[in-house]
XYZ file of C-alpha atoms in Angstrom:
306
model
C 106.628 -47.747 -52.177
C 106.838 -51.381 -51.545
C 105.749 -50.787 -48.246
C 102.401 -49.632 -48.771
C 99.374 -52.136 -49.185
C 97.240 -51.675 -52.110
C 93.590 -51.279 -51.098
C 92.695 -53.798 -53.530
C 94.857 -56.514 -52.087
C 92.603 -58.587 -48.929
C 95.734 -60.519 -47.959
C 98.057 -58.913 -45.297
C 95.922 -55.763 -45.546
C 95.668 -53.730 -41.965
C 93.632 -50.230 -43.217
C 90.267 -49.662 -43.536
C 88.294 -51.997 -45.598
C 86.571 -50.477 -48.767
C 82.849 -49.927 -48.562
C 82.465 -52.485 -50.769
C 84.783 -55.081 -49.570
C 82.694 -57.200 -45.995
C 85.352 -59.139 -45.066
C 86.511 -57.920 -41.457
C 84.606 -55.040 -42.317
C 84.360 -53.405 -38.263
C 82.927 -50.308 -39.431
C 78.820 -49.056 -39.209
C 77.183 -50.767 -40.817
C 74.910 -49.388 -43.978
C 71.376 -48.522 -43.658
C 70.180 -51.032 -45.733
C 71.765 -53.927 -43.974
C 69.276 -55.280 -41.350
C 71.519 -58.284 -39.803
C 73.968 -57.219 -36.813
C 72.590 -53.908 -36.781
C 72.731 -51.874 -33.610
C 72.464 -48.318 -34.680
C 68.999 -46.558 -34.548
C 66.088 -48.039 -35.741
C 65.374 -46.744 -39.058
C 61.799 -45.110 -39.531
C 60.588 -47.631 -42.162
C 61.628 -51.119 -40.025
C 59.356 -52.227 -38.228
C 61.131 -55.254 -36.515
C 63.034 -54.146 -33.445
C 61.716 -50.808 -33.492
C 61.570 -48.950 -30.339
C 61.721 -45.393 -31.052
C 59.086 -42.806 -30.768
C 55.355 -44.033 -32.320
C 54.791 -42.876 -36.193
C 51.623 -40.385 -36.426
C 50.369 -42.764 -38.892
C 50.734 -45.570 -37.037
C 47.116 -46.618 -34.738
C 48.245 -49.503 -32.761
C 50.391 -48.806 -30.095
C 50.351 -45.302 -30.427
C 50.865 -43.302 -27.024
C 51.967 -39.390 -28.281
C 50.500 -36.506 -27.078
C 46.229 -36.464 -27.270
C 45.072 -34.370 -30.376
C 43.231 -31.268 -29.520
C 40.306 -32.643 -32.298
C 39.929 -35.733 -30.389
C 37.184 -35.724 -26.886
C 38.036 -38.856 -25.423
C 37.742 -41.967 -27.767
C 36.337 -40.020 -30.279
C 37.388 -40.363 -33.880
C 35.188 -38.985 -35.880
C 35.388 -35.240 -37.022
C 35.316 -32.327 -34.395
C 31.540 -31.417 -32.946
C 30.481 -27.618 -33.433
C 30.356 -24.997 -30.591
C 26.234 -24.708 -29.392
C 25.506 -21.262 -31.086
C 25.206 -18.482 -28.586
C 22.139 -17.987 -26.557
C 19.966 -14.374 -28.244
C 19.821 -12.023 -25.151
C 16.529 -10.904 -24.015
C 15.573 -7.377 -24.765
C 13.555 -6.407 -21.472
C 11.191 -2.900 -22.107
C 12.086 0.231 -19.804
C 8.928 0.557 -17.812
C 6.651 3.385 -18.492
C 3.961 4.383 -21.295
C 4.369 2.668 -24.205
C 1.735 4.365 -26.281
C 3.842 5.580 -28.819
C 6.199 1.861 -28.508
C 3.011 0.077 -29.983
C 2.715 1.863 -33.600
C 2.336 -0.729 -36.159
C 1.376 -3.396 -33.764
C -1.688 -5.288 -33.361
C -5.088 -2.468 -32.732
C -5.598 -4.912 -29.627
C -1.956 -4.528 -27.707
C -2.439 -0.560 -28.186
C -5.677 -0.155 -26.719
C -4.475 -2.348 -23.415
C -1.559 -1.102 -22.904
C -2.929 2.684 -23.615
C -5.697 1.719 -21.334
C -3.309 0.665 -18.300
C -1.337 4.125 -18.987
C -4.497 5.858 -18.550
C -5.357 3.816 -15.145
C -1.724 5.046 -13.737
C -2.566 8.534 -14.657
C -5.386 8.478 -12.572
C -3.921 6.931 -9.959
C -1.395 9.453 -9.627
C -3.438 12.312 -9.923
C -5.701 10.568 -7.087
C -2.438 10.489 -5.008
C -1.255 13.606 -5.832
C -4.485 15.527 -5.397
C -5.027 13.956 -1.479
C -1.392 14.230 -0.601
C -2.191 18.394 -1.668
C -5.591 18.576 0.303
C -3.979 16.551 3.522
C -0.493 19.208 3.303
C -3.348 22.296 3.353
C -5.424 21.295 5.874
C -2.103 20.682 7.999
C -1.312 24.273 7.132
C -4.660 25.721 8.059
C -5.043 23.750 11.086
C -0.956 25.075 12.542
C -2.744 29.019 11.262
C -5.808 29.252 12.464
C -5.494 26.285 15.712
C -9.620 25.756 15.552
C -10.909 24.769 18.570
C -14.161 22.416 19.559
C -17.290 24.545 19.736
C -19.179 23.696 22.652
C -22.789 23.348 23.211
C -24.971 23.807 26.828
C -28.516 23.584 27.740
C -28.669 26.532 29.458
C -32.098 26.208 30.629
C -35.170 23.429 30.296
C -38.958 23.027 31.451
C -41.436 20.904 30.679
C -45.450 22.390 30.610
C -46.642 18.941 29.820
C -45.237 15.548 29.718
C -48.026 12.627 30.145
C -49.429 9.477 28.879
C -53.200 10.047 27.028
C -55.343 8.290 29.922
C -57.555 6.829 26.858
C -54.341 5.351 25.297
C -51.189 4.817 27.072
C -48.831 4.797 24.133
C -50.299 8.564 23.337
C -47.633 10.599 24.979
C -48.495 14.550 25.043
C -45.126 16.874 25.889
C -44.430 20.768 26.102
C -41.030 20.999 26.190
C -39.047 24.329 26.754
C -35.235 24.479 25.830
C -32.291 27.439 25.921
C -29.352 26.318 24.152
C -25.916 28.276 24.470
C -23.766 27.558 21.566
C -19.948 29.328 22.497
C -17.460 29.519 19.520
C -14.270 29.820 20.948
C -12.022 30.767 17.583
C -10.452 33.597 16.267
C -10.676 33.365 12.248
C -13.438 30.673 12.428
C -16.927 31.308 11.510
C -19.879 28.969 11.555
C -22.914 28.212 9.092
C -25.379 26.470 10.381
C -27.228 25.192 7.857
C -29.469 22.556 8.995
C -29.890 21.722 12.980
C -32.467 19.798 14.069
C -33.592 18.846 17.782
C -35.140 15.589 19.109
C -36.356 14.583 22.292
C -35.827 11.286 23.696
C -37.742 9.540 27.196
C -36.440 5.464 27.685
C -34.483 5.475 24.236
C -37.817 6.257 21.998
C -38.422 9.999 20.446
C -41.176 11.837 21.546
C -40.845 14.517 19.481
C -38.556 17.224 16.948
C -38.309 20.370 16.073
C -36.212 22.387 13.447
C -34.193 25.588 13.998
C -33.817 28.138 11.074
C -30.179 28.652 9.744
C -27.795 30.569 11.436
C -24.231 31.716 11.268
C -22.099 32.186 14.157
C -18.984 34.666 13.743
C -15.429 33.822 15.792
C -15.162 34.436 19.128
C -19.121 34.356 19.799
C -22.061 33.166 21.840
C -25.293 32.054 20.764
C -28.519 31.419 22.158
C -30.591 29.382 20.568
C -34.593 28.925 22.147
C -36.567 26.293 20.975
C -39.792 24.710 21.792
C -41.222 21.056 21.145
C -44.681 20.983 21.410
C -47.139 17.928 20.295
C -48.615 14.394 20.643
C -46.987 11.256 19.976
C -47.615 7.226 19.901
C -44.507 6.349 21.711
C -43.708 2.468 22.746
C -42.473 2.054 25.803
C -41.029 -0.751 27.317
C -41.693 -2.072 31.218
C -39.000 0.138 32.879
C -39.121 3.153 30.668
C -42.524 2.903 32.477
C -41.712 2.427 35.941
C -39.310 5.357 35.278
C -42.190 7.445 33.886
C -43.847 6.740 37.292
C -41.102 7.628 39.639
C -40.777 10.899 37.464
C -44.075 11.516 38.045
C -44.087 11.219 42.053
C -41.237 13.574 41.963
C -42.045 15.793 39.440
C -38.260 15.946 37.819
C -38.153 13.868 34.022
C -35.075 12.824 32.860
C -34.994 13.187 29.323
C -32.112 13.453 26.737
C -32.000 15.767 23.520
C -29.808 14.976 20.609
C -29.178 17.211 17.495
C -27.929 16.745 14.342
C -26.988 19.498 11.945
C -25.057 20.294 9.330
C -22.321 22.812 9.126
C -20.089 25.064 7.226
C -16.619 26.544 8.284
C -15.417 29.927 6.761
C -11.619 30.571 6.985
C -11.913 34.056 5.658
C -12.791 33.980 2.643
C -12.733 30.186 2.146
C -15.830 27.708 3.437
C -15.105 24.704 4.019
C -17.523 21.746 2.836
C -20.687 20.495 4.347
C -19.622 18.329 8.456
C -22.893 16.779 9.839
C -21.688 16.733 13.581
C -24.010 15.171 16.411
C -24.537 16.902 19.710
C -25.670 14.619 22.831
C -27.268 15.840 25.584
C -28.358 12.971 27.582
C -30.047 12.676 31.286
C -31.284 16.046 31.625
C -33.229 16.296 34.904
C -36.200 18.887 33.396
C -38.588 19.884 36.099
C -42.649 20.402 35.424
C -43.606 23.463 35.737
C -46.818 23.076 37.581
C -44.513 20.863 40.261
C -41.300 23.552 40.120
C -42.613 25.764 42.887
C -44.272 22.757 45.271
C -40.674 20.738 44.966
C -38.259 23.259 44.996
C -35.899 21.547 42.059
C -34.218 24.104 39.580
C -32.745 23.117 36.030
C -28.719 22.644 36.486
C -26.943 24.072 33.483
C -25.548 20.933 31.039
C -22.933 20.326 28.615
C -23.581 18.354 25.754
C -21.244 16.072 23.866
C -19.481 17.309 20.707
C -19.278 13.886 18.370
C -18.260 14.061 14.341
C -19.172 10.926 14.046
């Protein structure tokens, strides 16, 4: 026992020192001692410190950017922008019914344009019908162009007054042959009128009296224009008038307009004012036929809708 050192005893003493004894003290040192101390920096010494930055320390602080701050921005953390309202876009169509409670003014416009597309739609509807059934009834019944001939012409008179020569006195003979060529398609002739022409100026008219004309038929129509007339005629419709009265041959055209009814059947059609054209005829006078020799040639007249 005389071996062992007391720990109170400094002098000749080789253990470890007491905590509270510093003299050759080689152990770490105490927290709370600042001088020859190279352990870790202690989080409330500032001197020497070169651990990680403090949260609440500003200057010098280099950690990880806080998801509250923009970019040197300090203050406090700026709102969303509210959401944008959606629009609420109308189905198209009548909206009548959409506008009850709503200004008197709104209701009658908008009723009004739902009224304009009705129409419109009938309107469409309607001549989309008609145009399908007169495709149909044109592939049945395949109508073909009636066609119109002056058969025969002769002029009894055809002269300038000698008192006045704008007085033009005419007797005028004409045979028409009217041939309708279709099966199912009969003709009402309602109105046809015929006019006589010499250098573009009429001379004279006359009115047929209605007529209808069954399918697959022929009809002869005989008219006469008889008269006196103050016709104006220009330097060469009277040359012309002077050759045609050395030769005894007048060339004269005839025109009619009419008006005329279809019947499919049982179905008429509505009123077609057609115009027939029967231009140049070359109509002999009678008291000059037998001394000239010159016979009427048969004609056929143009068929125009127009």
């Amino acid at each position: 026992m005389g071996d062992i050192k007391q720990p109170h005893l400094n002098g000749g003493y080789d253990g470890p020192q007491p905590p509270h004894l510093n003299g050759g003290y080689d152990g770490p040192q105490p927290p709370h001692l600042n001088g020859g101390y190279d352990g870790p920096q202690q989080p409330h010494l500032n001197r020497g410190y070169d651990g990680p930055p403090q949260p609440h320390l500003n200057g010098g602080y280099y950690g990880p950017p806080q998801p509250h701050l923009n970019g040197g921005y300090y203050g406090p953390p700026i709102p969303p922008p509210p959401p944008k309202p959606k629009r609420r876009y109308k189905t198209p169509g009548c909206c009548c019914f959409s506008c009850i409670g709503s200004c008197i003014g709104s209701c009658l416009r908008c009723c009004g344009c739902c009224i304009l597309s009705l129409i419109w739609n009938i309107l469409i509807a309607v001549a989309v019908i008609l145009g399908i059934t007169a495709l149909i009834l044109w592939l049945i019944f395949r109508p073909n162009a009636v066609k119109f001939y002056v058969a025969d012409a002769n002029l009894n008179r055809f002269s300038l007054d000698s008192s006045n020569n704008s007085n033009l006195h005419y007797d005028l003979d004409l045979n028409f042959t009217i041939r309708n060529p279709n099966q199912r398609l009969g003709i009402y002739y309602d109105v046809v009128q015929v006019s006589g022409y010499y250098g573009d100026q009429r001379f004279g008219s006359v009115e047929i009296a209605p007529f209808y004309q069954g399918h697959k038929n022929t009809t002869v129509v005989v008219t006469k224009m008889e008269g006196q007339n103050l016709v104006v005629l220009g330097d060469g419709a009277r040359a012309d008038l002077k050759e045609d009265d050395l030769t005894g041959v007048y060339r004269i055209d005839v025109r009619l307009v009419m008006s005329v009814r279809f019947k499919f059947w049982i179905i008429k059609s509505w009123k077609v004012k057609p115009k027939i054209r029967c231009d140049d005829l070359k109509i002999p006078l009678g008291s000059s036929n037998s001394t000239s020799g010159f016979k009427f040639q048969t004609m056929q007249c143009n068929f125009d809708f127009r």
